[in-house]
Coordinates of C-alpha atoms and ligand atoms in Angstrom, one line a residue:
Chain U
M1 CA 149.5 99.9 84.4
S2 CA 146.0 99.2 85.4
D3 CA 143.9 96.6 83.6
F4 CA 141.3 99.3 82.6
Q5 CA 141.2 103.0 82.8
A6 CA 137.7 103.0 84.3
I7 CA 135.5 100.3 85.9
I8 CA 131.8 101.0 86.4
V9 CA 130.0 98.9 89.1
G10 CA 126.4 98.4 88.0
S11 CA 124.6 99.1 84.8
G12 CA 121.4 100.8 85.8
C13 CA 120.6 104.4 84.8
A14 CA 123.7 105.9 86.3
G15 CA 126.2 103.2 85.4
A16 CA 125.3 102.7 81.8
V17 CA 125.5 106.4 81.1
A18 CA 128.8 106.8 82.9
A19 CA 130.2 103.9 80.9
Y20 CA 128.8 105.5 77.7
E21 CA 130.5 108.8 78.4
L22 CA 133.9 107.2 79.2
A23 CA 133.9 104.8 76.3
R24 CA 132.8 107.5 73.9
D25 CA 135.8 109.5 75.0
G26 CA 138.0 106.6 74.1
K27 CA 138.7 105.4 77.6
E28 CA 139.2 101.6 78.2
T29 CA 136.0 101.0 80.2
L30 CA 134.7 97.9 81.9
V31 CA 131.2 97.5 83.4
V32 CA 130.5 94.8 85.9
E33 CA 126.8 94.2 86.4
R34 CA 125.4 91.5 88.7
G35 CA 122.4 90.9 86.6
N36 CA 122.7 88.2 83.9
S37 CA 121.3 90.9 81.5
N38 CA 121.4 94.6 82.1
G39 CA 118.2 95.6 83.9
A40 CA 117.4 92.1 85.2
K41 CA 117.8 93.2 88.8
N42 CA 116.1 96.5 88.6
M43 CA 112.7 97.9 89.1
T44 CA 111.2 101.3 89.4
G45 CA 107.7 102.8 89.8
G46 CA 107.5 103.9 86.4
R47 CA 108.0 107.4 85.1
L48 CA 111.0 108.9 83.6
Y49 CA 111.3 112.7 83.0
S50 CA 113.0 113.2 79.7
P51 CA 115.3 116.3 79.8
A52 CA 118.3 114.4 81.4
L53 CA 117.9 111.6 78.9
E54 CA 117.5 113.9 75.9
A55 CA 120.7 115.7 76.9
I56 CA 122.6 112.4 76.5
F57 CA 120.6 110.8 73.7
P58 CA 118.8 113.4 71.6
D59 CA 117.1 110.6 69.5
F60 CA 115.8 108.7 72.5
R61 CA 112.1 109.2 71.4
D62 CA 112.7 107.1 68.4
E63 CA 115.1 104.6 69.9
A64 CA 114.3 103.9 73.5
P65 CA 111.8 101.3 74.7
L66 CA 109.4 103.8 76.2
E67 CA 105.9 102.6 77.3
R68 CA 103.6 105.6 77.1
R69 CA 104.0 109.4 77.0
I70 CA 102.4 110.6 80.2
S71 CA 99.5 113.0 79.5
H72 CA 97.5 112.5 82.7
E73 CA 98.6 113.3 86.2
R74 CA 96.5 112.1 89.1
L75 CA 96.9 112.6 92.8
S76 CA 94.5 110.9 95.1
F77 CA 93.8 111.1 98.8
L78 CA 92.6 107.7 99.8
T79 CA 90.6 106.4 102.7
A80 CA 89.3 102.8 102.8
D81 CA 85.9 104.0 101.7
A82 CA 86.6 107.1 99.5
C83 CA 89.0 108.6 97.1
T84 CA 89.5 112.3 96.4
T85 CA 91.4 112.9 93.2
I86 CA 93.1 115.8 91.5
D87 CA 93.1 114.9 87.8
F88 CA 95.3 117.1 85.6
S89 CA 96.0 116.9 81.9
S90 CA 97.7 119.6 80.0
A91 CA 99.3 120.1 76.6
A92 CA 102.4 121.3 78.5
L93 CA 102.9 117.7 79.7
L94 CA 103.3 116.5 76.2
Q95 CA 105.6 119.1 74.8
N96 CA 109.1 117.9 73.8
G97 CA 111.5 119.0 76.5
Q98 CA 108.8 118.6 79.2
D99 CA 107.6 115.1 78.3
S100 CA 107.8 112.1 80.5
Y101 CA 107.3 108.4 79.9
S102 CA 106.4 105.3 81.7
V103 CA 109.2 102.8 81.4
L104 CA 110.0 99.2 82.4
R105 CA 113.5 98.7 83.5
A106 CA 114.4 95.3 82.0
P107 CA 113.9 96.6 78.4
F108 CA 115.0 100.2 79.2
D109 CA 118.3 99.3 80.9
A110 CA 119.1 96.8 78.2
W111 CA 118.7 99.6 75.6
L112 CA 120.8 102.1 77.7
S113 CA 123.6 99.6 78.1
S114 CA 123.6 98.8 74.4
K115 CA 124.6 102.4 73.9
A116 CA 127.6 102.0 76.2
E117 CA 128.6 98.8 74.5
A118 CA 128.3 100.4 71.1
A119 CA 130.5 103.2 72.3
G120 CA 133.1 100.5 73.2
A121 CA 132.5 99.7 76.9
E122 CA 133.3 96.0 77.8
Y123 CA 130.7 94.2 80.0
I124 CA 130.9 91.4 82.5
N125 CA 127.5 90.2 83.5
G126 CA 126.1 87.9 86.1
I127 CA 128.6 88.5 88.8
A128 CA 128.6 91.0 91.7
V129 CA 131.6 93.1 92.7
E130 CA 132.2 91.9 96.2
E131 CA 135.0 94.2 97.3
L132 CA 136.9 97.2 96.2
L133 CA 140.7 96.8 95.9
K134 CA 142.5 99.5 97.8
D135 CA 145.9 100.8 98.3
G136 CA 145.7 102.6 101.6
E137 CA 142.7 105.0 101.2
R138 CA 142.8 104.8 97.4
V139 CA 140.4 102.6 95.4
I140 CA 142.5 100.8 92.8
G141 CA 140.1 98.3 91.4
I142 CA 137.5 95.6 92.1
K143 CA 137.2 92.0 93.2
A144 CA 134.4 89.9 91.6
G145 CA 134.5 86.2 92.2
D146 CA 138.1 85.1 91.8
D147 CA 139.0 88.0 89.5
E148 CA 140.8 91.0 90.7
I149 CA 140.7 93.8 88.1
S150 CA 142.5 97.1 88.5
A151 CA 141.5 100.5 87.2
D152 CA 142.6 104.2 87.5
V153 CA 139.2 105.2 88.4
V154 CA 136.1 103.3 89.7
V155 CA 132.5 104.6 89.4
L156 CA 130.1 103.1 91.9
A157 CA 126.7 103.0 90.3
D158 CA 125.4 100.1 92.3
G159 CA 122.2 101.6 93.6
C160 CA 120.8 102.4 97.0
N161 CA 121.6 98.9 98.5
S162 CA 125.3 99.4 97.8
L163 CA 127.5 97.2 99.9
L164 CA 130.6 99.0 98.6
T165 CA 130.1 102.7 99.6
E166 CA 131.4 102.0 103.1
S167 CA 134.8 100.8 101.8
A168 CA 134.8 103.5 99.1
V169 CA 134.0 106.6 101.1
G170 CA 133.3 105.4 104.6
Y171 CA 129.5 105.6 104.4
H172 CA 127.8 103.6 107.1
R173 CA 124.6 101.7 106.4
P174 CA 121.7 104.2 106.5
G175 CA 118.9 103.9 109.0
P176 CA 115.4 102.6 108.3
Q177 CA 113.9 106.2 108.6
T178 CA 115.9 107.2 105.5
L179 CA 114.8 104.4 103.1
A180 CA 111.5 103.1 102.0
A181 CA 110.5 99.6 100.8
G182 CA 109.0 99.5 97.3
I183 CA 106.8 96.8 96.1
K184 CA 105.2 96.5 92.6
Q185 CA 103.2 94.2 90.4
I186 CA 102.9 94.3 86.7
I187 CA 99.3 93.6 85.6
A188 CA 99.1 92.5 82.0
L189 CA 96.1 93.8 80.0
D190 CA 95.7 94.4 76.3
E191 CA 96.7 97.8 75.0
Q192 CA 93.3 99.1 74.2
T193 CA 92.0 98.1 77.6
V194 CA 94.8 100.0 79.3
S195 CA 94.0 103.1 77.2
D196 CA 90.3 102.9 77.9
R197 CA 90.5 102.4 81.6
T198 CA 93.1 105.1 82.2
G199 CA 91.3 107.5 79.8
N200 CA 94.1 107.9 77.4
R201 CA 94.6 108.1 73.7
A202 CA 96.9 105.5 72.1
G203 CA 100.5 105.9 73.2
E204 CA 99.6 108.2 76.0
G205 CA 99.4 107.3 79.7
T206 CA 98.6 108.1 83.3
A207 CA 100.8 108.6 86.3
W208 CA 98.7 108.3 89.4
L209 CA 100.0 108.7 93.0
F210 CA 98.0 107.9 96.2
V211 CA 98.3 109.2 99.7
G212 CA 96.6 107.7 102.6
D213 CA 94.9 104.3 102.8
A214 CA 97.2 102.8 100.1
T215 CA 99.7 102.4 103.0
K216 CA 97.0 102.1 105.6
G217 CA 97.7 105.5 107.0
H218 CA 101.4 104.9 107.3
T219 CA 104.2 107.1 105.8
G220 CA 104.4 106.4 102.1
G221 CA 102.1 106.1 99.1
G222 CA 100.7 104.1 96.3
F223 CA 101.3 104.4 92.6
I224 CA 99.8 103.4 89.3
Y225 CA 101.5 103.9 85.9
S226 CA 100.0 102.8 82.6
N227 CA 102.4 100.9 80.4
R228 CA 101.7 100.0 76.8
E229 CA 100.2 96.5 77.6
S230 CA 100.2 96.5 81.3
I231 CA 99.6 98.6 84.4
S232 CA 102.3 99.0 87.1
V233 CA 100.7 99.1 90.6
G234 CA 102.7 99.4 93.8
L235 CA 103.6 101.0 97.1
V236 CA 106.4 102.8 98.7
A237 CA 106.5 102.8 102.5
T238 CA 109.1 104.2 104.9
L239 CA 110.9 101.3 106.6
S240 CA 110.9 102.6 110.1
D241 CA 107.2 103.2 110.1
L242 CA 106.3 100.1 108.1
A243 CA 108.2 98.0 110.7
R244 CA 105.6 99.1 113.3
S245 CA 102.6 98.8 111.1
P246 CA 99.8 96.2 111.9
Y247 CA 99.9 95.3 108.2
S248 CA 102.6 93.8 106.1
L249 CA 103.7 95.6 102.9
C250 CA 102.4 92.6 100.9
Q251 CA 99.0 92.8 102.6
M252 CA 98.9 96.6 102.0
L253 CA 99.4 96.0 98.3
E254 CA 96.8 93.3 98.2
D255 CA 94.3 95.6 99.9
F256 CA 95.3 98.6 97.7
K257 CA 94.6 96.6 94.6
A258 CA 91.2 95.7 96.0
H259 CA 90.2 99.3 96.8
P260 CA 87.0 100.3 94.9
T261 CA 89.0 102.9 93.0
V262 CA 91.8 100.6 91.9
E263 CA 90.1 97.3 91.4
P264 CA 88.1 98.1 88.2
L265 CA 91.3 99.3 86.6
L266 CA 93.0 96.0 87.1
A267 CA 90.0 93.7 86.7
G268 CA 90.7 90.7 84.5
G269 CA 94.4 91.5 84.3
T270 CA 97.0 88.9 85.2
V271 CA 100.0 89.5 87.6
V272 CA 103.0 88.7 85.5
E273 CA 105.7 90.0 87.8
H274 CA 106.1 90.8 91.5
S275 CA 109.1 93.0 92.4
G276 CA 110.7 94.8 95.3
H277 CA 113.3 97.5 95.6
M278 CA 114.2 100.2 98.1
V279 CA 113.8 104.0 97.6
P280 CA 116.1 106.4 99.4
E281 CA 114.1 109.3 100.9
G282 CA 116.3 110.8 103.5
G283 CA 117.3 113.6 101.1
L284 CA 120.5 115.7 101.1
K285 CA 121.3 115.0 104.7
M286 CA 121.8 111.3 104.1
M287 CA 124.1 111.6 101.1
P288 CA 127.6 110.2 101.3
D289 CA 130.7 112.0 99.9
L290 CA 130.4 111.9 96.1
T291 CA 134.1 111.2 95.6
G292 CA 137.1 109.5 97.2
D293 CA 140.6 108.8 95.9
G294 CA 140.1 106.9 92.7
V295 CA 136.3 106.6 93.1
L296 CA 133.1 108.4 92.2
L297 CA 129.5 107.7 93.4
A298 CA 126.7 108.2 90.9
G299 CA 122.9 107.8 91.2
E300 CA 121.4 106.0 94.1
S301 CA 124.6 104.7 95.5
A302 CA 124.9 108.4 96.5
M303 CA 121.3 108.2 97.7
I304 CA 120.2 110.8 95.1
C305 CA 116.4 110.5 94.9
V306 CA 113.5 112.8 95.6
N307 CA 110.1 111.4 96.7
L308 CA 107.5 114.2 97.2
G309 CA 104.4 112.0 97.2
Y310 CA 103.1 113.6 94.0
R311 CA 106.4 113.2 92.2
V312 CA 109.1 110.6 92.4
R313 CA 112.4 111.2 90.8
G314 CA 115.5 109.1 90.8
M315 CA 116.0 107.8 87.3
D316 CA 116.6 111.2 85.6
Y317 CA 118.9 112.2 88.4
A318 CA 120.8 109.0 88.0
L319 CA 121.1 109.5 84.3
A320 CA 122.4 113.1 84.8
A321 CA 124.8 112.0 87.6
G322 CA 126.1 109.2 85.5
M323 CA 126.8 111.6 82.7
H324 CA 128.7 114.1 84.9
A325 CA 130.5 111.2 86.6
G326 CA 131.6 109.8 83.3
R327 CA 132.7 113.1 82.0
A328 CA 134.6 114.1 85.1
A329 CA 136.3 110.7 85.3
A330 CA 137.4 111.1 81.7
A331 CA 138.8 114.6 82.3
A332 CA 140.6 113.4 85.4
L333 CA 142.1 110.5 83.4
D334 CA 143.3 113.0 80.8
A335 CA 144.9 115.1 83.5
G336 CA 146.5 112.0 85.0
D337 CA 145.0 112.7 88.4
T338 CA 142.2 110.6 89.6
S339 CA 142.7 111.4 93.3
R340 CA 139.8 112.9 95.2
A341 CA 141.1 116.4 94.3
G342 CA 141.5 115.4 90.6
L343 CA 137.8 114.2 90.6
A344 CA 136.4 117.3 92.2
G345 CA 135.0 118.5 88.9
Y346 CA 132.2 115.9 89.4
Q347 CA 131.0 117.6 92.6
T348 CA 131.1 121.0 90.9
A349 CA 129.2 119.8 87.8
L350 CA 126.5 118.2 90.0
E351 CA 126.2 121.3 92.1
A352 CA 125.6 123.4 89.0
S353 CA 123.1 120.9 87.6
F354 CA 119.4 120.4 88.6
V355 CA 120.5 117.3 90.5
L356 CA 122.0 118.8 93.6
Q357 CA 120.0 121.9 93.3
D358 CA 116.8 119.9 93.6
M359 CA 118.3 117.8 96.5
R360 CA 119.0 121.1 98.2
Q361 CA 115.6 122.6 97.4
F362 CA 113.8 119.6 98.9
Q363 CA 116.0 119.0 101.8
R364 CA 113.3 119.8 104.3
F365 CA 110.7 117.6 102.8
P366 CA 111.8 114.3 104.4
H367 CA 111.3 115.9 107.8
F368 CA 108.0 117.3 106.8
L369 CA 106.7 113.8 105.9
E370 CA 108.1 112.3 109.0
S371 CA 106.6 114.9 111.3
T372 CA 103.2 115.1 109.6
P373 CA 101.6 111.7 110.0
R374 CA 98.2 113.5 109.5
L375 CA 98.9 113.5 105.8
F376 CA 98.3 109.8 105.6
R377 CA 95.2 109.5 107.6
E378 CA 93.5 112.7 108.9
Y379 CA 93.8 114.7 105.7
P380 CA 92.5 112.1 103.4
E381 CA 89.6 111.6 105.8
F382 CA 89.1 115.4 105.9
A383 CA 88.9 115.4 102.1
R384 CA 86.4 112.6 102.1
D385 CA 84.2 114.2 104.8
A386 CA 84.3 117.6 103.1
F387 CA 83.3 116.2 99.7
N388 CA 80.7 114.0 101.3
R389 CA 79.0 117.2 102.5
L390 CA 79.2 118.6 99.1
F391 CA 78.0 115.7 97.0
V392 CA 75.9 113.4 99.2
V393 CA 72.2 114.2 99.2
D394 CA 70.4 112.3 102.0
G395 CA 66.9 113.9 102.0
Q396 CA 67.7 116.1 105.0
P397 CA 67.6 119.9 104.6
D398 CA 71.0 121.2 103.4
Q399 CA 73.3 123.1 105.7
P400 CA 75.2 126.1 104.5
L401 CA 78.6 124.8 103.4
T402 CA 80.5 127.0 105.8
K403 CA 78.5 125.7 108.7
S404 CA 78.9 122.1 107.7
L405 CA 82.6 122.3 107.1
K406 CA 83.3 124.2 110.3
P407 CA 83.2 121.2 112.6
L408 CA 85.5 119.3 110.3
V409 CA 88.2 121.9 110.3
K410 CA 87.7 122.3 114.0
S411 CA 88.3 118.7 114.7
L412 CA 91.6 118.9 112.9
G413 CA 92.4 122.1 114.7
Y414 CA 92.8 125.5 112.9
G415 CA 96.4 125.9 114.2
T416 CA 97.5 122.4 113.2
L417 CA 96.0 122.8 109.7
F418 CA 97.7 126.2 109.3
R419 CA 101.1 125.0 110.6
D420 CA 101.1 121.8 108.4
L421 CA 100.2 123.8 105.4
R422 CA 102.9 126.3 106.0
K423 CA 105.5 123.6 106.8
G424 CA 104.5 121.7 103.7
L425 CA 104.7 124.7 101.4
K426 CA 108.0 125.8 102.9
S427 CA 109.6 122.4 102.2
L428 CA 108.6 122.4 98.5
Chain B
M1 CA 113.5 74.5 102.3
N2 CA 111.3 76.3 104.7
K3 CA 113.3 76.0 107.9
A4 CA 111.7 76.7 111.2
V5 CA 114.1 79.0 113.1
E6 CA 112.3 79.8 116.3
Q7 CA 109.4 78.7 118.5
D8 CA 107.6 81.8 119.6
G9 CA 104.4 80.2 120.9
P10 CA 100.9 81.2 119.8
G11 CA 100.2 84.9 120.0
G12 CA 103.8 85.8 119.3
I13 CA 104.6 89.3 118.2
A14 CA 104.3 88.7 114.5
S15 CA 100.9 87.2 114.8
D16 CA 99.3 90.6 115.8
L17 CA 99.3 91.3 112.1
L18 CA 95.8 92.1 111.0
Q19 CA 94.3 90.0 108.2
N20 CA 97.6 88.9 106.8
T21 CA 95.9 86.7 104.2
V22 CA 97.7 87.5 101.0
N23 CA 99.2 84.6 99.2
V24 CA 102.5 86.0 98.1
D25 CA 103.8 82.7 96.8
E26 CA 101.3 82.7 94.0
Y27 CA 102.8 86.0 92.8
L28 CA 106.4 85.0 93.3
A29 CA 105.7 82.0 91.1
Q30 CA 105.3 84.5 88.2
N31 CA 108.9 85.7 88.7
R32 CA 111.9 84.1 87.0
Y33 CA 114.6 82.9 89.5
S34 CA 117.7 80.9 89.5
V35 CA 117.8 79.6 93.0
D36 CA 121.2 78.7 94.5
E37 CA 120.2 75.6 96.5
E38 CA 123.7 75.3 98.0
N39 CA 124.3 78.8 99.4
A40 CA 122.0 81.0 101.3
H41 CA 122.8 84.6 100.5
I42 CA 120.9 85.8 103.6
E43 CA 121.3 84.2 107.0
L44 CA 119.7 84.9 110.3
V45 CA 121.3 84.6 113.7
A46 CA 120.6 81.4 115.6
N47 CA 117.6 82.4 117.8
P48 CA 116.3 85.6 116.3
D49 CA 114.5 88.0 118.6
P50 CA 110.8 87.6 117.7
A51 CA 110.3 91.4 118.0
E52 CA 112.9 92.0 115.4
F53 CA 111.6 89.1 113.2
A54 CA 108.2 90.7 113.4
K55 CA 109.6 93.8 111.7
L56 CA 110.8 91.7 108.7
V57 CA 107.4 90.0 108.4
R58 CA 106.1 93.5 107.7
V59 CA 108.7 95.0 105.5
C60 CA 109.8 92.2 103.2
P61 CA 108.2 92.8 99.8
A62 CA 108.3 89.0 99.1
G63 CA 106.7 88.0 102.4
L64 CA 109.6 85.6 103.1
Y65 CA 109.6 86.1 106.8
R66 CA 106.7 84.2 108.2
Q67 CA 105.1 83.2 111.4
D68 CA 102.5 80.3 111.3
A69 CA 99.4 79.9 113.4
D70 CA 101.5 78.1 116.0
G71 CA 103.9 80.9 116.3
N72 CA 106.8 79.1 114.4
L73 CA 109.0 81.6 112.6
S74 CA 110.5 80.7 109.2
F75 CA 112.5 82.4 106.5
D76 CA 113.2 81.2 103.0
Y77 CA 115.7 83.1 100.9
A78 CA 114.6 81.4 97.7
G79 CA 112.0 84.0 96.7
C80 CA 114.2 87.0 97.6
L81 CA 113.9 90.1 95.5
E82 CA 117.3 91.3 96.6
C83 CA 115.9 94.7 97.8
G84 CA 118.0 94.9 101.0
S85 CA 115.1 96.1 103.2
C86 CA 115.8 93.3 105.8
R87 CA 119.4 94.4 105.9
I88 CA 118.5 98.0 106.6
V89 CA 115.9 97.2 109.3
C90 CA 117.7 94.4 111.1
G91 CA 121.3 94.5 109.9
D92 CA 122.4 95.1 113.5
T93 CA 120.2 92.6 115.1
I94 CA 119.0 89.3 113.5
I95 CA 120.4 89.4 110.0
A96 CA 123.8 87.6 110.4
K97 CA 124.7 87.8 106.7
W98 CA 123.4 89.7 103.7
S99 CA 125.1 89.3 100.4
N100 CA 124.2 89.4 96.8
P101 CA 123.3 85.9 95.4
G102 CA 126.2 84.0 93.8
P103 CA 127.1 84.4 90.1
T104 CA 124.1 84.2 87.8
M105 CA 121.8 83.4 90.7
G106 CA 118.7 85.1 92.1
V107 CA 115.8 87.0 90.7
E108 CA 115.7 88.0 87.0
Y109 CA 113.1 90.6 86.2
R110 CA 111.5 90.5 82.7
Y111 CA 109.6 93.8 83.1
G112 CA 111.1 95.7 86.1
Ligands
FAD501 C1 109.0 101.5 93.9 C2 109.9 102.6 93.2 C3 109.3 103.6 92.5 C4 110.1 104.5 91.8 N1 109.5 105.4 91.0 C5 110.3 106.3 90.3 C6 109.7 107.1 89.2 O1 108.5 107.0 89.0 N2 110.5 107.9 88.6 C7 111.9 108.0 88.8 O2 112.6 108.8 88.2 N3 112.4 107.2 89.8 C8 111.7 106.3 90.5 N4 112.3 105.5 91.4 C9 113.7 105.7 91.7 C10 114.5 105.1 90.6 O3 114.1 103.8 90.2 C11 116.0 105.1 91.0 O4 116.4 106.3 91.4 C12 116.9 104.7 89.9 O5 116.7 103.4 89.4 C13 118.4 104.8 90.3 O6 119.2 104.4 89.3 P1 120.7 103.9 89.6 O7 121.4 103.7 88.3 O8 121.4 104.8 90.5 O9 120.6 102.5 90.4 P2 119.9 101.2 90.0 O10 118.9 101.4 88.9 O11 119.5 100.5 91.2 O12 121.1 100.4 89.3 C14 122.1 99.8 90.1 C15 122.7 98.7 89.3 O13 123.9 98.2 90.0 C16 123.9 96.8 89.9 N5 124.6 96.3 91.1 C17 124.3 96.5 92.4 N6 125.3 96.0 93.2 C18 126.2 95.5 92.4 C19 127.5 94.9 92.6 N7 128.0 94.7 93.8 N8 128.2 94.4 91.5 C20 127.7 94.6 90.2 N9 126.5 95.2 90.0 C21 125.8 95.7 91.0 C22 122.4 96.4 90.0 O14 122.1 95.1 89.5 C23 121.8 97.5 89.1 O15 121.8 97.1 87.7 C24 111.5 104.5 92.0 C25 112.1 103.5 92.8 C26 111.3 102.5 93.4 C27 111.9 101.4 94.1
SF4_502 S1 116.3 91.4 100.6 FE1 114.2 92.1 100.4 S2 113.1 90.5 99.4 FE2 115.1 89.6 100.1 S3 114.6 88.7 102.1 FE3 115.3 90.8 102.5 S4 113.5 92.1 102.5 FE4 112.9 90.2 101.6

C-alpha cells in the first residue's frame, strides 16, 4: 500500500490543476510545494489566455484574481532613439472564449490551489522535493527533508528549472540556447493612472511586447502588462546570447525602463518587487518524455512553452497539461496500471489538444529566432529609418517615397529581407 | 556575507560590461526573503574561471555575481531569485552546487 494514490510536485498552473482533477475524482492526493504559500516562488510576464482555464473552471471570471481584461495589443520595434508600434484593439479580444487577462502569480496560484484543496487534495508547503524514490526504473514516491512518501503515481509539475526530470525520465540539463532568463519588476501606480497611461477603460488592460533595443539588440524581448494597480515591466533574453552581451540583464532592464517610450508610463511609480525566472524556448525538440513508469510531466517541467515575440504562452498550456495529466493519472489508477504504458493516455490526450499541436506548429520558430539576429537590431532600425522618411520634415525638398526607401532596403539586401520574411512566415 | 572568491586584476573579463551602473540591491530590498544564513544553496568552485564568471554577471536577474573596480569577483546567494539561470549557463563549469533553498527559506513573491 502506498501512502497516497498520487503525489504532485509543485503547485503552479500545472500542479494545482492536476491535483484538482485527481482529488475531484476521489483519489488520495498530496501536493508538495516548496513555496511557503502557493505562488510564492512563481512569476510570469503577465497574460493568461482564458480557454484552458474556462474548460476547468467555467466560473473563473467571477472567482479568479484577474488583474485586467486585455483589450489592447501592442508590438513595438525599438531602437535606442525610436519606437515603431503596431497598436491593435478589437472587440474580438474581449469576447468570452477569446478573452485574456493580466495576472499576478502570488494571488492567482493561491486561488488555483484553493480549488485543489477544496476538492480534497492535501498540501505540504515550504519544503522542496529533493529526490524521487525509485524501484528500479519505476518512480514510487518522493523524498522531502526527512520524509519519504510513497505513491502509485507522481506528477512532476515543478517547472522549467526541474531538478527531478533527470531521475524521472532521464532528461539531461538543457543547454543555454534553449532557455531564456526572465526579469520583471512590478511598478505600483494607482488604478486610474494605469488606465489613463495605457489608454484603457476601467478593468481593461494592455499587453505590450518589444523587439530590439529592449535587449540591446540581443535575442529576446521586452514586455509590459497593465495590472489593476501596477504595471509589470520586464525582459526575456536567451541565455546563450545574453552570456556574451556587453550588458547585464539587470542593466538592460534599467535602460529599457528609461527608454523615452517606456519612462512616461512608469513615471512616479514605485518598484515593489523585482523577480526572476527562466522561460523555455527551445520548442518541441527540447521536450523530455512526458511519461515514465509511475510518473508524468506536466507544464514547464516538460518544457512546454511558446515564445513568439508577439505572443508568450506557457500558463494556459500548463493548465491544460495539468488537467490532462490529472485525468490520465486518475484513469490509470482506476485501471490499476500506472506503468508508462498505463499512463500513455496522457500523451494521446495532449497530442489531441492544442498544447502539443501548437508545440508542433511552432517547432521551427526557435531556429528562426536564433538564425535571424537582424530581427533585434537591423529591422527595428529599418522601421525607424523608414518612418523617419515618412514623418520627419526638415525643410529640404521631399524625395519620392520609393526613392528614399530604396537605399534602406538595399542596405539590408533584397535577398536577405525576402529570405527572412519567408523563413519567419513559414515558422509561424 | 559578500565573499571575494577570486582576484582577476583590473580589466578582468567581467569589467568590459558597458555602463553597468544599475543598483540592483535597491530593488532586491523590496522583495521578501527568509535568508538561510547557515547554508548556501548555491556554491561556486574554488577558483572560478573569470570568463565563466563573466557570463553569470550578465545573466543573473538579481545581479548577484559581481566584479568590483579592482577586478575582485564576489557572489552572494542571499538575494537569489531561484531562477536557475546560473545553473543552466555554468552548471558544468563553475557552479559546484545548485539546490533549492532549505525548508521555508528563500524568496517569497507577494505579486509574482
Ligand atoms: C518573464 C516571463 C514571462 C512570461 N510570460 C507569460 C505570459 O505572458 N503568458 C503565459 O501564458 N506564460 C508566460 N510565461 C510562462 C509561464 O509563466 C509558465 O509557462 C508557467 O508558469 C508554467 O507553469 P508550471 O505550472 O508548469 O510551472 P511553474 O509555474 O513554474 O510552477 C512550478 C511549481 O513547482 C514548485 N517547485 C519547483 N520545484 C519543486 C520541488 N523540488 N519541490 C516542490 N515544489 C517545487 C515551484 O515552487 C512552483 O510552484 C512567462 C514566463 C516568464 C518567466
Ligand atoms: S538562481 Fe538565478 S537569481 Fe539565483 S544566483 Fe542563479 S542566476 Fe542569480
